[in-house]
mmCIF file of C-alpha atoms in Angstrom:
data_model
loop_
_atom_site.group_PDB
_atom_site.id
_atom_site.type_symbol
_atom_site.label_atom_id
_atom_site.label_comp_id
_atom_site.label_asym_id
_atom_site.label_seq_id
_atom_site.Cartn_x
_atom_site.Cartn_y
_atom_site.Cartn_z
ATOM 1 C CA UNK A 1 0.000 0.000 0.000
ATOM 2 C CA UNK A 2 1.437 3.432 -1.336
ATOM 3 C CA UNK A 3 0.671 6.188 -0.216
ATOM 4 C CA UNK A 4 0.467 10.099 -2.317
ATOM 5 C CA UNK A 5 2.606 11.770 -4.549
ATOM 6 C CA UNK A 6 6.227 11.044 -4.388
ATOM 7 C CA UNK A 7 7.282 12.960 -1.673
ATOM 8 C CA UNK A 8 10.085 15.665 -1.553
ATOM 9 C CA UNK A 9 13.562 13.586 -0.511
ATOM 10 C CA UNK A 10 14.679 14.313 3.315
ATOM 11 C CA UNK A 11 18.473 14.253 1.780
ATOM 12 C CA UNK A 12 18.998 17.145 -0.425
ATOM 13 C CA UNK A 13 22.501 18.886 -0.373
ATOM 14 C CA UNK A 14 21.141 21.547 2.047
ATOM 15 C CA UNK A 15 19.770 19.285 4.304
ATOM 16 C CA UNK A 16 22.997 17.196 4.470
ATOM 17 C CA UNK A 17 25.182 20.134 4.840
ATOM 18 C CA UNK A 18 23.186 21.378 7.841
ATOM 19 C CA UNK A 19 23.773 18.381 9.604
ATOM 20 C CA UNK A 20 27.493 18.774 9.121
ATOM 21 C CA UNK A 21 27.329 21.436 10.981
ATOM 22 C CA UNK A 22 25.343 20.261 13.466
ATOM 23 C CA UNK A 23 27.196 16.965 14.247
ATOM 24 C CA UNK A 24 30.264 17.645 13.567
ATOM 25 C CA UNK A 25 31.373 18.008 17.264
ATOM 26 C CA UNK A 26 29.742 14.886 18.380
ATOM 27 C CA UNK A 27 32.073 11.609 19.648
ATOM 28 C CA UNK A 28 32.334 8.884 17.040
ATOM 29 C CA UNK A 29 30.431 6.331 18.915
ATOM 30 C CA UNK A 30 27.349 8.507 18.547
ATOM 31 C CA UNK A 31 27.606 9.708 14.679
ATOM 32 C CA UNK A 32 28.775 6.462 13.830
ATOM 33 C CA UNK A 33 24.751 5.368 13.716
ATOM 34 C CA UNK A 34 23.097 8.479 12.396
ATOM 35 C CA UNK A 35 25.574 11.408 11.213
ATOM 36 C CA UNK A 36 27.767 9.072 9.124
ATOM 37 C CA UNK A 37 24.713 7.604 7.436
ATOM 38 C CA UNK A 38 23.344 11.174 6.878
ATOM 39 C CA UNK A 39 26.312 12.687 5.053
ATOM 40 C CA UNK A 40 29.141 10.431 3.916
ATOM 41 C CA UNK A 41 29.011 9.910 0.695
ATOM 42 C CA UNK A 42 29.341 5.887 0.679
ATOM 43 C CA UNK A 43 26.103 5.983 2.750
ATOM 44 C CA UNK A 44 24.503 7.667 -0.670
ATOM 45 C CA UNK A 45 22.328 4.232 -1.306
ATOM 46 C CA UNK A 46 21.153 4.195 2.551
ATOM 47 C CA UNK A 47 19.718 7.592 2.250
ATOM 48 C CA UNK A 48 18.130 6.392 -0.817
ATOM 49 C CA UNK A 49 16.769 3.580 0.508
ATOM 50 C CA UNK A 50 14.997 5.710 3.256
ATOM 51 C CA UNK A 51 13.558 8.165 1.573
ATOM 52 C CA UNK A 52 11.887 5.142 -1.361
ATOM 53 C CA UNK A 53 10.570 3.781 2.313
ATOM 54 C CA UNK A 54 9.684 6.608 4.154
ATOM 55 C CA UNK A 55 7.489 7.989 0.262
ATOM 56 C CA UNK A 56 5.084 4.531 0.989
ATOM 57 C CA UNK A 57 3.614 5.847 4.020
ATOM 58 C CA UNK A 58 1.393 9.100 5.000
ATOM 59 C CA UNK A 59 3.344 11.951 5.269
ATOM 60 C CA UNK A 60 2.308 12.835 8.537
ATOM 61 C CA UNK A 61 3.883 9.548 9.342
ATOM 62 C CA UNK A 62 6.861 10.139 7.221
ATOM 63 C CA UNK A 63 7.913 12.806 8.530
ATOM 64 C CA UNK A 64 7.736 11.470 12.418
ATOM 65 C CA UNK A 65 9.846 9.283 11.482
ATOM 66 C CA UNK A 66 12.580 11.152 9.941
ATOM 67 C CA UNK A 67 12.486 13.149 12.811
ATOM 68 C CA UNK A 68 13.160 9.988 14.674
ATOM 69 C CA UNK A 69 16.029 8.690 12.693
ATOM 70 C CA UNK A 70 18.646 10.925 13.861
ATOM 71 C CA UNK A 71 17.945 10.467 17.407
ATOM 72 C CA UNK A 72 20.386 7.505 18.664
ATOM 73 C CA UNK A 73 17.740 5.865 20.922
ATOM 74 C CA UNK A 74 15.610 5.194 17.911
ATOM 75 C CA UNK A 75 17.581 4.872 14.995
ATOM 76 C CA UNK A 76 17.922 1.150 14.719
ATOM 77 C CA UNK A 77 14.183 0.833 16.115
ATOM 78 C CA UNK A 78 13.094 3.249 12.876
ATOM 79 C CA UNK A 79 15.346 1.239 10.471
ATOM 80 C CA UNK A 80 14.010 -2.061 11.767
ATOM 81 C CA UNK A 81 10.474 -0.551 11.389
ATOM 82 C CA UNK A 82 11.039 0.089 7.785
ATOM 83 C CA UNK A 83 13.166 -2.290 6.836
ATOM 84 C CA UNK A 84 10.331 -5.085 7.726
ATOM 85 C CA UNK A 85 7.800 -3.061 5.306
ATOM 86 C CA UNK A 86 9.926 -3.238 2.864
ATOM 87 C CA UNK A 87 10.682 -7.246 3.258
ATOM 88 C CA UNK A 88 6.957 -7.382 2.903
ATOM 89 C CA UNK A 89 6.310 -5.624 -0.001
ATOM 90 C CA UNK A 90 9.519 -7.104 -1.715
ATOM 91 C CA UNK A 91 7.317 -10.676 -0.955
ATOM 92 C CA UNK A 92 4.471 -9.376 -2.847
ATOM 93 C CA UNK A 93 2.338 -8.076 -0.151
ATOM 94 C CA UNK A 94 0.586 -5.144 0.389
ATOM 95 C CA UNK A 95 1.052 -3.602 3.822
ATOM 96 C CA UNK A 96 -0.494 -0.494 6.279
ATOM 97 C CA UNK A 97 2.021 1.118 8.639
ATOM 98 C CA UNK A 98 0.374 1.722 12.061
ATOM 99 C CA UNK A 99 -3.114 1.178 10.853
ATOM 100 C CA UNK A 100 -5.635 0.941 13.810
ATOM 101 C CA UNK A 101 -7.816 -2.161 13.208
ATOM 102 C CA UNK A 102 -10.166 -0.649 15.650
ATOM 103 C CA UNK A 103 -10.625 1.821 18.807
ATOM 104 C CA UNK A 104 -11.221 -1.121 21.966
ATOM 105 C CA UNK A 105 -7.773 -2.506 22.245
ATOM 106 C CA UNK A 106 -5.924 1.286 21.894
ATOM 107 C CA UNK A 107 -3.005 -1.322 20.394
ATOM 108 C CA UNK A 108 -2.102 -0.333 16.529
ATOM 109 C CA UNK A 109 0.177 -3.016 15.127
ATOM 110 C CA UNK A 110 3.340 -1.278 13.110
ATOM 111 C CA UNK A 111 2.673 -3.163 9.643
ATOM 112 C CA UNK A 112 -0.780 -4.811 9.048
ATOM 113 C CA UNK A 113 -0.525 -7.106 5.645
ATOM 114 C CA UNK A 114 -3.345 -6.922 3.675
ATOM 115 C CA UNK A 115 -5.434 -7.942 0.977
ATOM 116 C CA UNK A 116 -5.544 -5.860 -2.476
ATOM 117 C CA UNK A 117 -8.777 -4.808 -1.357
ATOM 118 C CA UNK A 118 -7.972 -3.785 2.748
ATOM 119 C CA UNK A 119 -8.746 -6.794 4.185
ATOM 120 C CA UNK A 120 -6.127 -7.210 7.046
ATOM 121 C CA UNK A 121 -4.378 -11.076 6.179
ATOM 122 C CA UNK A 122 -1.874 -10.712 9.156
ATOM 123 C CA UNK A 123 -0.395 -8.577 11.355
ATOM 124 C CA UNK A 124 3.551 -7.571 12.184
ATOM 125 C CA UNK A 125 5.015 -6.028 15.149
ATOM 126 C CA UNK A 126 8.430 -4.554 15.405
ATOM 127 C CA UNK A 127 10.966 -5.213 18.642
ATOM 128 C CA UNK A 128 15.072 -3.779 18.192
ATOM 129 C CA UNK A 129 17.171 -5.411 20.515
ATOM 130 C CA UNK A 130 19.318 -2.597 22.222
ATOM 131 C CA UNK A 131 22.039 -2.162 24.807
ATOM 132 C CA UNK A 132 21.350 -1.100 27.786
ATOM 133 C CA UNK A 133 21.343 2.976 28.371
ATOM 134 C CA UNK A 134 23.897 2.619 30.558
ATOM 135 C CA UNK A 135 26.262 0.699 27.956
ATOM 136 C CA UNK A 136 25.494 3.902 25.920
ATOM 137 C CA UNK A 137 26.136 6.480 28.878
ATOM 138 C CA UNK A 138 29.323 4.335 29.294
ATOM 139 C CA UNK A 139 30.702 4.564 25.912
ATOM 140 C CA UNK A 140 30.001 9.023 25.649
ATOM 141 C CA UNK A 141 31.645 9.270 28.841
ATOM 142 C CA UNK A 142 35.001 7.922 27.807
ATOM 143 C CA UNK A 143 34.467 10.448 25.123
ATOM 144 C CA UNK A 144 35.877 13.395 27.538
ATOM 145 C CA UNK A 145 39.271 10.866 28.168
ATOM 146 C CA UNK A 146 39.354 10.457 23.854
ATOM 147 C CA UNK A 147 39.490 13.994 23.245
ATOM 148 C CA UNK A 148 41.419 15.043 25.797
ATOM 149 C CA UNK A 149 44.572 12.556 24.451
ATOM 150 C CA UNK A 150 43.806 13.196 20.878
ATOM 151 C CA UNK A 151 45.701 16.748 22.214
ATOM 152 C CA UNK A 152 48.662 15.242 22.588
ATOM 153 C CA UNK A 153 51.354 15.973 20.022
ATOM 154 C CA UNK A 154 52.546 12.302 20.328
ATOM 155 C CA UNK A 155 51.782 9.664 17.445
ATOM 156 C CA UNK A 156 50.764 6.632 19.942
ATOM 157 C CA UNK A 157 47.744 4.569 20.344
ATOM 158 C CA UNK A 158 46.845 3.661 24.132
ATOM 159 C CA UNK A 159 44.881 1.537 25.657
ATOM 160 C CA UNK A 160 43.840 0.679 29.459
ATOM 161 C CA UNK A 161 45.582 -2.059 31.132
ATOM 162 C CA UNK A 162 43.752 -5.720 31.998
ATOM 163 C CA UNK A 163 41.447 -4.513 34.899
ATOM 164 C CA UNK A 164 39.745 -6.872 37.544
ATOM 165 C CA UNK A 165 36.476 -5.262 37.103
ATOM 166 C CA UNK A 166 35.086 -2.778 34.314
ATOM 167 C CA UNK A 167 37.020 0.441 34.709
ATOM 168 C CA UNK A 168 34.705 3.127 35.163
ATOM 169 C CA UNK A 169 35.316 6.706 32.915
ATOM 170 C CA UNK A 170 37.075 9.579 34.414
ATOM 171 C CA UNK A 171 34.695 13.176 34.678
ATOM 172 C CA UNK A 172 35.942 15.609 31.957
ATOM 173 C CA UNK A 173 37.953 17.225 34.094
ATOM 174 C CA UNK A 174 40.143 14.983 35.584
ATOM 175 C CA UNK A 175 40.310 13.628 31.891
ATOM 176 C CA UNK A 176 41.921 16.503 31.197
ATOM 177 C CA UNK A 177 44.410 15.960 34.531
ATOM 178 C CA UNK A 178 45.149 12.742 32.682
ATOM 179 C CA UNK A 179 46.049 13.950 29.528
ATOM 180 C CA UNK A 180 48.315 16.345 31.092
ATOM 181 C CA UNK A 181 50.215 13.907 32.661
ATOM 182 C CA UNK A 182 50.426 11.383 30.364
ATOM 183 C CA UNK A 183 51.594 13.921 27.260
ATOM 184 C CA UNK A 184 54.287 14.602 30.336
ATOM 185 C CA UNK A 185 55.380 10.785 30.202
ATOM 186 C CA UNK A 186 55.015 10.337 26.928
ATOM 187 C CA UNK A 187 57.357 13.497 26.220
ATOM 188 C CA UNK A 188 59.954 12.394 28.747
ATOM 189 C CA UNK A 189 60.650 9.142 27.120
ATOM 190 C CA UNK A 190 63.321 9.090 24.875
ATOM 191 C CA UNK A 191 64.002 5.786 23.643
ATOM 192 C CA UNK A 192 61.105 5.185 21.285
ATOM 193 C CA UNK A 193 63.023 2.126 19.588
ATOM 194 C CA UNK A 194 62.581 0.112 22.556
ATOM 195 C CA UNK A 195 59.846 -2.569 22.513
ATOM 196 C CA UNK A 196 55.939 -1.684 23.418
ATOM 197 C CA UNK A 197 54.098 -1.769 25.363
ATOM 198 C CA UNK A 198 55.208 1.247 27.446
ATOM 199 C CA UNK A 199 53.392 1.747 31.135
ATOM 200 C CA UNK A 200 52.329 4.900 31.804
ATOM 201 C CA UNK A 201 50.032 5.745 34.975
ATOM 202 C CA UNK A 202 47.578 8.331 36.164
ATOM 203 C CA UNK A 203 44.613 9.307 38.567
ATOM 204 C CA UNK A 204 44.111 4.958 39.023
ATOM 205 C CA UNK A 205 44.388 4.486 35.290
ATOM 206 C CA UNK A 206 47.020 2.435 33.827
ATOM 207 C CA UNK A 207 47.788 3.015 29.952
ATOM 208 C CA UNK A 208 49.618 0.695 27.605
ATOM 209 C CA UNK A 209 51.462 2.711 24.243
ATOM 210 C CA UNK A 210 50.566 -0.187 22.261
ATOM 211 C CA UNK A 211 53.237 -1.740 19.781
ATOM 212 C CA UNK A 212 53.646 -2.548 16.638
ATOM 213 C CA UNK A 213 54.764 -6.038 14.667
ATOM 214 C CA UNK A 214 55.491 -4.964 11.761
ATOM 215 C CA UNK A 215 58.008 -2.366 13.400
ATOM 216 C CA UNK A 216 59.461 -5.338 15.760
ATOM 217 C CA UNK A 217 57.575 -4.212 19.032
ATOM 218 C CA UNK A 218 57.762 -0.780 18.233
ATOM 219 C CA UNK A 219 55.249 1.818 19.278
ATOM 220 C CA UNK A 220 52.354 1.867 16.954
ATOM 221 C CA UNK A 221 52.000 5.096 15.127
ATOM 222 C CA UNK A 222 48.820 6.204 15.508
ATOM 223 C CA UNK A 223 45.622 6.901 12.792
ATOM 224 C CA UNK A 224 45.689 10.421 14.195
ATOM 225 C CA UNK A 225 48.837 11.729 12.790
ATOM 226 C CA UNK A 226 50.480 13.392 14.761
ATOM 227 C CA UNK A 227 48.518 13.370 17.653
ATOM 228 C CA UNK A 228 48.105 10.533 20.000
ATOM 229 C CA UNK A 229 44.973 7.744 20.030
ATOM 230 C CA UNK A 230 42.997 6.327 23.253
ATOM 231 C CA UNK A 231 40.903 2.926 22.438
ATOM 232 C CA UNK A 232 38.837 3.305 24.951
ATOM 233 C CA UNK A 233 37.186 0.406 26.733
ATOM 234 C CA UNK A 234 33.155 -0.379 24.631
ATOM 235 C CA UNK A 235 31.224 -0.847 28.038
ATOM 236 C CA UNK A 236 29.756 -3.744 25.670
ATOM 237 C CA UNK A 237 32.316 -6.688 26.384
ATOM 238 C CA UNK A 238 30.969 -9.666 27.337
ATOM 239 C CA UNK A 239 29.110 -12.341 26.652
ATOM 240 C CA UNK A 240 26.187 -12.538 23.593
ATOM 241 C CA UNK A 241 23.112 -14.049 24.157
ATOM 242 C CA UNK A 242 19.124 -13.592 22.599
ATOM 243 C CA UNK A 243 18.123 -14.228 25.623
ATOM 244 C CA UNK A 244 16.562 -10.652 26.362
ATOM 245 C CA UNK A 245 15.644 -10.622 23.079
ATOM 246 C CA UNK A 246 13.439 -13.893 22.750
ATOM 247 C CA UNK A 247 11.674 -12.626 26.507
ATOM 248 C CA UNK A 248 11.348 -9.545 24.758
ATOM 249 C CA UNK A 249 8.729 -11.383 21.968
ATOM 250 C CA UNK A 250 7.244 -13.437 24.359
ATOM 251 C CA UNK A 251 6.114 -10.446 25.451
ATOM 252 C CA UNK A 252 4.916 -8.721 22.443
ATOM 253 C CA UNK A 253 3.130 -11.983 22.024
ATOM 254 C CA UNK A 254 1.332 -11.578 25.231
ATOM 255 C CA UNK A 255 0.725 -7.956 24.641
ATOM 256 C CA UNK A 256 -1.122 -8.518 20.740
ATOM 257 C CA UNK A 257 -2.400 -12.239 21.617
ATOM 258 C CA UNK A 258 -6.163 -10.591 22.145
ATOM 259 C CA UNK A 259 -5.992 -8.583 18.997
ATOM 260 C CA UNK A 260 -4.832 -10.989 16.805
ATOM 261 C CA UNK A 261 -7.985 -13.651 18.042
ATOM 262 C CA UNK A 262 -10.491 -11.160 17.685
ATOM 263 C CA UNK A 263 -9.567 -10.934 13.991
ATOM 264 C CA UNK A 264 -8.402 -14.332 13.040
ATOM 265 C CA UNK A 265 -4.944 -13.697 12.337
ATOM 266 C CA UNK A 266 -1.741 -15.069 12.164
ATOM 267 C CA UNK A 267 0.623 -12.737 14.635
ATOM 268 C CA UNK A 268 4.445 -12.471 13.308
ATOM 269 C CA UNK A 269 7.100 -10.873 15.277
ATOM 270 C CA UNK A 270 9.823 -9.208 13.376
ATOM 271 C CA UNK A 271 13.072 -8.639 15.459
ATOM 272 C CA UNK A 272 16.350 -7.057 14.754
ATOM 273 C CA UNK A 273 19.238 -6.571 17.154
ATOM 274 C CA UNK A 274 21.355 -3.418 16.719
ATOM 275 C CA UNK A 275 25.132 -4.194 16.204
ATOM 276 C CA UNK A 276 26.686 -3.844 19.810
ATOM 277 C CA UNK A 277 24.575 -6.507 21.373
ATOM 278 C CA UNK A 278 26.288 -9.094 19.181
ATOM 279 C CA UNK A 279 23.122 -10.685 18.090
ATOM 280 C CA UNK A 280 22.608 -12.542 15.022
ATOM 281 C CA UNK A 281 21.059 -14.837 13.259
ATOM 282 C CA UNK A 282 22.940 -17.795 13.989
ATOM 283 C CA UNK A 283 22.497 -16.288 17.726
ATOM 284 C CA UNK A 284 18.740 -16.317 17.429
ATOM 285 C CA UNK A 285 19.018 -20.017 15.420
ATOM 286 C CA UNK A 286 20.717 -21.569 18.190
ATOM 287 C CA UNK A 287 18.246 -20.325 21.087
ATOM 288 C CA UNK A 288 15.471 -21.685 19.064
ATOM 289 C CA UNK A 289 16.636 -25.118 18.069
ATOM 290 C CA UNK A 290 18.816 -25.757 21.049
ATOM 291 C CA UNK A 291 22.094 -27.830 20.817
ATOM 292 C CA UNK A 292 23.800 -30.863 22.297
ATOM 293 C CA UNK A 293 26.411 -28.788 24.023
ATOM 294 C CA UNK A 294 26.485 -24.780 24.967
ATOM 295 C CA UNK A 295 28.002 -22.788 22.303
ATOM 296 C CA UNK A 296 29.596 -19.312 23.650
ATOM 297 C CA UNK A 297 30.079 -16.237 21.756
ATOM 298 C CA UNK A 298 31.878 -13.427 23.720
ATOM 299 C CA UNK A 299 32.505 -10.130 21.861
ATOM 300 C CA UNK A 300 34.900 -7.107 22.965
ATOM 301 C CA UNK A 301 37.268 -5.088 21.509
ATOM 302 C CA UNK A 302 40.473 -3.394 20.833
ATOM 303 C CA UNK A 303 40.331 -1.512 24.419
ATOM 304 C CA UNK A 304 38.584 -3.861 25.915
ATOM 305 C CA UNK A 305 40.056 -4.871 29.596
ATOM 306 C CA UNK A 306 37.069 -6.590 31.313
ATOM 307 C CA UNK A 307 34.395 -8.945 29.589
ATOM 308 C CA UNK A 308 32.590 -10.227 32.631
ATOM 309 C CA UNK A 309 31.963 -13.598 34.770
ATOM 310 C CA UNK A 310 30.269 -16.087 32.653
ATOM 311 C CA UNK A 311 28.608 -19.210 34.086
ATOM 312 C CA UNK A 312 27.712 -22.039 32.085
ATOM 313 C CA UNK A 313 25.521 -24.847 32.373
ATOM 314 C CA UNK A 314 26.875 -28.143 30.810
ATOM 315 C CA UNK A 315 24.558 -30.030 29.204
ATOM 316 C CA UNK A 316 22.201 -30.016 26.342
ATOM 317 C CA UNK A 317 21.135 -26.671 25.423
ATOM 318 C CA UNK A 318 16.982 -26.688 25.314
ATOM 319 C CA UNK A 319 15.215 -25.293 22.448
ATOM 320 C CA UNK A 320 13.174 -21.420 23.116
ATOM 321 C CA UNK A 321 9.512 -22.958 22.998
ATOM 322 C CA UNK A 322 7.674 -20.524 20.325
ATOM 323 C CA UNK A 323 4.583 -19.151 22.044
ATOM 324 C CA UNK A 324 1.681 -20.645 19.983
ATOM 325 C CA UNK A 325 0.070 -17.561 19.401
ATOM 326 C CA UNK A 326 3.255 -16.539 17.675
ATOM 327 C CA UNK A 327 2.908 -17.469 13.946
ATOM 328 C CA UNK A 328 6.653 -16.912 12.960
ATOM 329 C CA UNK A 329 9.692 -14.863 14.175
ATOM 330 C CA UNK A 330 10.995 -12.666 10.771
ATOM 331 C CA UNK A 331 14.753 -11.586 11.939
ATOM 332 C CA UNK A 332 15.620 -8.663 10.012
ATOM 333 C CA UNK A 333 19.216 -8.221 9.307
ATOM 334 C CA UNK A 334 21.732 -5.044 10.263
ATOM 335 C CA UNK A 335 23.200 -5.060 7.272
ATOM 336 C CA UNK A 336 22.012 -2.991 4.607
ATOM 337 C CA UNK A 337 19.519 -4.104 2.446
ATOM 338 C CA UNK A 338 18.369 -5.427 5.839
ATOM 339 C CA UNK A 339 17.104 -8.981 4.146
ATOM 340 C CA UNK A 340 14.390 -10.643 6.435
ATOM 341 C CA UNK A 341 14.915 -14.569 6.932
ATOM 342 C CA UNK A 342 11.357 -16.004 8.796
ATOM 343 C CA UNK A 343 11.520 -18.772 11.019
ATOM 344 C CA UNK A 344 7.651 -20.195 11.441
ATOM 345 C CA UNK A 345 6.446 -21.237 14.203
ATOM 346 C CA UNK A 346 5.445 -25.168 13.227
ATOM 347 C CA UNK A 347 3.194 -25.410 15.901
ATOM 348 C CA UNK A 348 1.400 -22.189 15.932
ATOM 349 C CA UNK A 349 -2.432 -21.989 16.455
ATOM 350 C CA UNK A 350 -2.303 -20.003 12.927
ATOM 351 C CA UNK A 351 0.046 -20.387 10.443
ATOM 352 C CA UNK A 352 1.896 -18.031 8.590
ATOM 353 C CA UNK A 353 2.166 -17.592 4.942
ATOM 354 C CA UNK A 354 4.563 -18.727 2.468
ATOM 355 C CA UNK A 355 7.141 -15.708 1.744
ATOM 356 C CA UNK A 356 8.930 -18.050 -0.578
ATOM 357 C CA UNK A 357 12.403 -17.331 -1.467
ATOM 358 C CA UNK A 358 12.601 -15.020 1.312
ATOM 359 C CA UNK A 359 11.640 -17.700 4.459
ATOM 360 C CA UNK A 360 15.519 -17.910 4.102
#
């Protein structure tokens, strides 16, 4: 179901170079979802691919959600949200975004598929799997520690030595304490040829001027030129798990169950998980169908110094029982085109239809 005129693209020139100069001051961890994706130019068939999804609905619609997009918080949720329309249509059905299918429940499904003529065939709602907000308060607040180092006319890349427990971010100004002293260090050493990693300490923070391989041990010049580089820890190490994300559609199960009995139809769940949990398909696969043994997937990175206790039951691994008023579970991918792969629910109380080549 289209809806109007083609609308007026929400990526002209103008647009784009207003958000330069908007974003341009924030910390990498936060454009990196929204501002790159808004003005670089390799992002060109992303912004394309919005503004084809964001013409099919009302533009009242439309327009809420490109307001939402270049909020972090609901970024992935919004691409997720459009993404699954667009798996839909691409599967030859005809779909309603947020239609109300009547005024008792107060619940409005995000995508109802329909019939040529209206008639609802099946209903979709939407659930992104997100860090926590404190993973994302984590990450911005190391930002104050990043900028202050990138000051330093040094070309090193540091990172936090191994830490018993997750090392917690400095406030912005004793970051800037810390880059005082360590540009201090790092000045007063005078045999770069010897082998990395260097120790340098300050305010309870240990930092490692990482080496180099290639260069025999040597410090690693760093990306920034001329100026040093801080991998700071991700607040995201750990262990990954759909866990929270399978409770998360056993409740949107519970919360639609009603609706979709009063109407007769089969209720699909589509999920996505936004790229720091970890989550993927093979993730979601394995919670579904079980195993013989516990697989673990742990994820961290380059300044990484703490991933957590993990416990771990030996044993066979027991399949996630579907809820059987849960036709199928459509996983959406992170990856642009964002391809949908369904997984039906075999002993649902409805079934699902046949998406053909896209069931996956």
């Amino acid at each position: 179901m289209t809806h109007g005129s083609p609308q007026k693209p929400r990526f002209d020139p103008t647009w784009v170079a207003e958000r330069r100069r908007r974003y341009d001051h924030l910390p990498q961890v936060q454009r990196e979802l929204s501002y790159d994706i808004q003005v670089q130019d390799e992002y060109v068939s992303w912004r394309d691919w919005l503004d084809e999804q964001l013409a099919q609905l009302p533009e009242g619609k439309a327009d809420t959600l490109a307001g939402r997009l270049w909020q972090d918080e609901f970024f992935w949720s919004v691409i997720f949200e459009l993404a699954a329309g667009a798996a839909l249509r691409r599967a030859g059905f005809s779909v309603a975004y947020e239609q109300p299918l009547d005024g008792r429940s107060g619940l409005t499904p995000d995508w109802t598929v329909t019939t040529s003529g209206g008639q609802p065939l099946f209903l979709v709602e939407v659930h992104t799997d997100d860090p926590s907000k404190e993973t994302f308060a984590q990450m911005r607040a190391w930002h104050h520690l990043v900028e202050a180092i990138k000051k330093i006319p040094v070309s090193v890349v540091l990172q936090l030595a191994a830490t018993e427990g997750p090392p917690r971010p400095p406030e912005a100004g004793t970051a800037k304490k810390i880059a005082a002293e360590v540009q201090q260090q790092l000045l007063s050493v005078w045999n770069w040829s010897q082998p990395a990693p260097i120790r340098i300490t300050s305010h309870g923070y240990t930092f490692l001027v990482m080496g180099d391989p290639r260069l025999g041990g040597r410090a690693m010049d760093s990306p920034l030129g001329m100026h040093a580089a801080f991998d700071p820890p991700t607040s995201r190490a750990g262990m990954v798990s759909a866990d929270k994300l399978l409770a998360r559609v056993a409740d949107k199960v519970s919360k639609y169950r009603q609706l979709a009995d009063r109407y007769g139809l089969p209720l699909a769940i589509a999920v996505g998980a936004h790229k720091f949990t970890g989550v993927t398909l093979e993730t979601v696969d394995y919670a579904l169908n079980g195993a013989e043994a516990p697989m673990i997937t742990m994820q961290f990175g380059a300044g990484d110094t703490h991933i957590g206790d993990v416990t771990v039951q030996m044993g066979p691994v027991k399949p996630w029982p579907m809820p059987p008023d849960l036709a199928a579970l459509l996983w959406i991918d992170h990856a642009f085109p964002f391809e949908m792969t369904v997984r039906p629910n075999m002993s649902a109380r409805r079934s699902f239809p046949d998406f053909g080549q896209v069931a996956g």
